[in-house]
Amino acid sequence: EPEEKVMHSLGSGFAINANGQIITNAHVVEDADKVTVSFLDGRSFDGKVLGVDTITDIAVVQIPVVKKELPHPSKKLALS
């Protein structure tokens, strides 16, 4: 049985609103089977890629959070 390769990608992004939408680079998430959004305070959420524009290298990722759980939109985060 052939061995399955697992590849990881790491990038940054930022929350654009209190509804759990994150902006990141398209090249970070465009071929991802799974996206995890991690905040600097240690919290992590599974993300869903809503859209990718490879021309501008922009992607939108949705995380399922309650509005009060999101940090201020200017807070930095990491995507993997």
C-alpha positions as a printed Julia matrix, in Angstrom:
80×3 Matrix{Float64}:
   0.0    0.0    0.0
   1.49   3.4   -0.99
   2.43   5.71   1.85
   0.36   8.89   2.09
   2.37  12.12   2.19
   1.33  14.78   4.67
   2.36  18.34   3.87
   2.12  21.31   6.21
   1.91  24.99   5.41
   2.15  27.89   7.8
   1.06  31.47   7.28
  -0.41  34.49   8.99
  -3.7   36.3    8.73
  -6.09  38.58  10.54
  -9.71  38.63  11.64
 -11.72  41.04   9.47
 -14.9   41.01  11.53
 -16.51  39.49  14.62
 -18.23  36.78  12.53
 -15.15  34.55  12.36
 -13.88  35.55   8.92
 -10.12  35.54   8.5
  -8.02  36.95   5.64
  -4.81  35.12   4.72
  -2.72  34.38   1.64
  -4.21  32.06  -0.96
  -0.98  30.08  -1.36
  -1.22  29.09   2.32
  -4.65  27.41   2.06
  -5.47  26.78  -1.62
  -4.62  23.05  -1.65
  -5.32  22.37   2.03
  -7.5   19.45   3.12
  -7.59  20.89   6.64
  -7.1   24.44   7.94
  -6.45  25.29  11.57
  -6.53  28.89  12.81
  -4.44  29.49  15.93
  -4.53  32.7   17.96
  -1.61  34.02  19.98
  -3.54  33.35  23.2
  -3.34  29.6   22.46
  -6.87  29.0   21.14
  -7.23  27.04  17.88
 -10.22  26.52  15.59
 -10.89  24.39  12.54
 -11.35  26.67   9.55
 -13.23  26.37   6.27
 -11.88  28.07   3.15
 -14.68  30.27   1.78
 -12.82  31.64  -1.21
  -9.43  31.9   -2.86
  -8.13  34.42  -5.41
  -4.78  33.2   -6.72
  -4.24  36.35  -8.8
  -4.18  38.6   -5.73
  -3.03  35.76  -3.41
  -5.9   36.4   -0.98
  -8.12  33.85   0.77
 -11.01  34.04   3.22
 -11.29  31.41   5.96
 -14.32  30.98   8.24
 -13.98  29.81  11.83
 -16.98  28.81  13.97
 -16.78  31.04  17.03
 -19.07  33.06  19.22
 -18.51  36.76  18.52
 -17.2   37.5   22.0
 -14.5   34.82  21.58
 -12.75  36.56  18.7
  -9.88  38.86  19.48
  -9.96  42.4   18.15
  -9.67  42.37  14.32
  -6.18  43.83  14.53
  -4.86  40.85  16.54
  -2.38  38.63  14.72
  -2.88  34.9   14.24
  -1.29  31.92  12.56
  -2.79  29.5   10.06
  -1.57  25.99   9.52
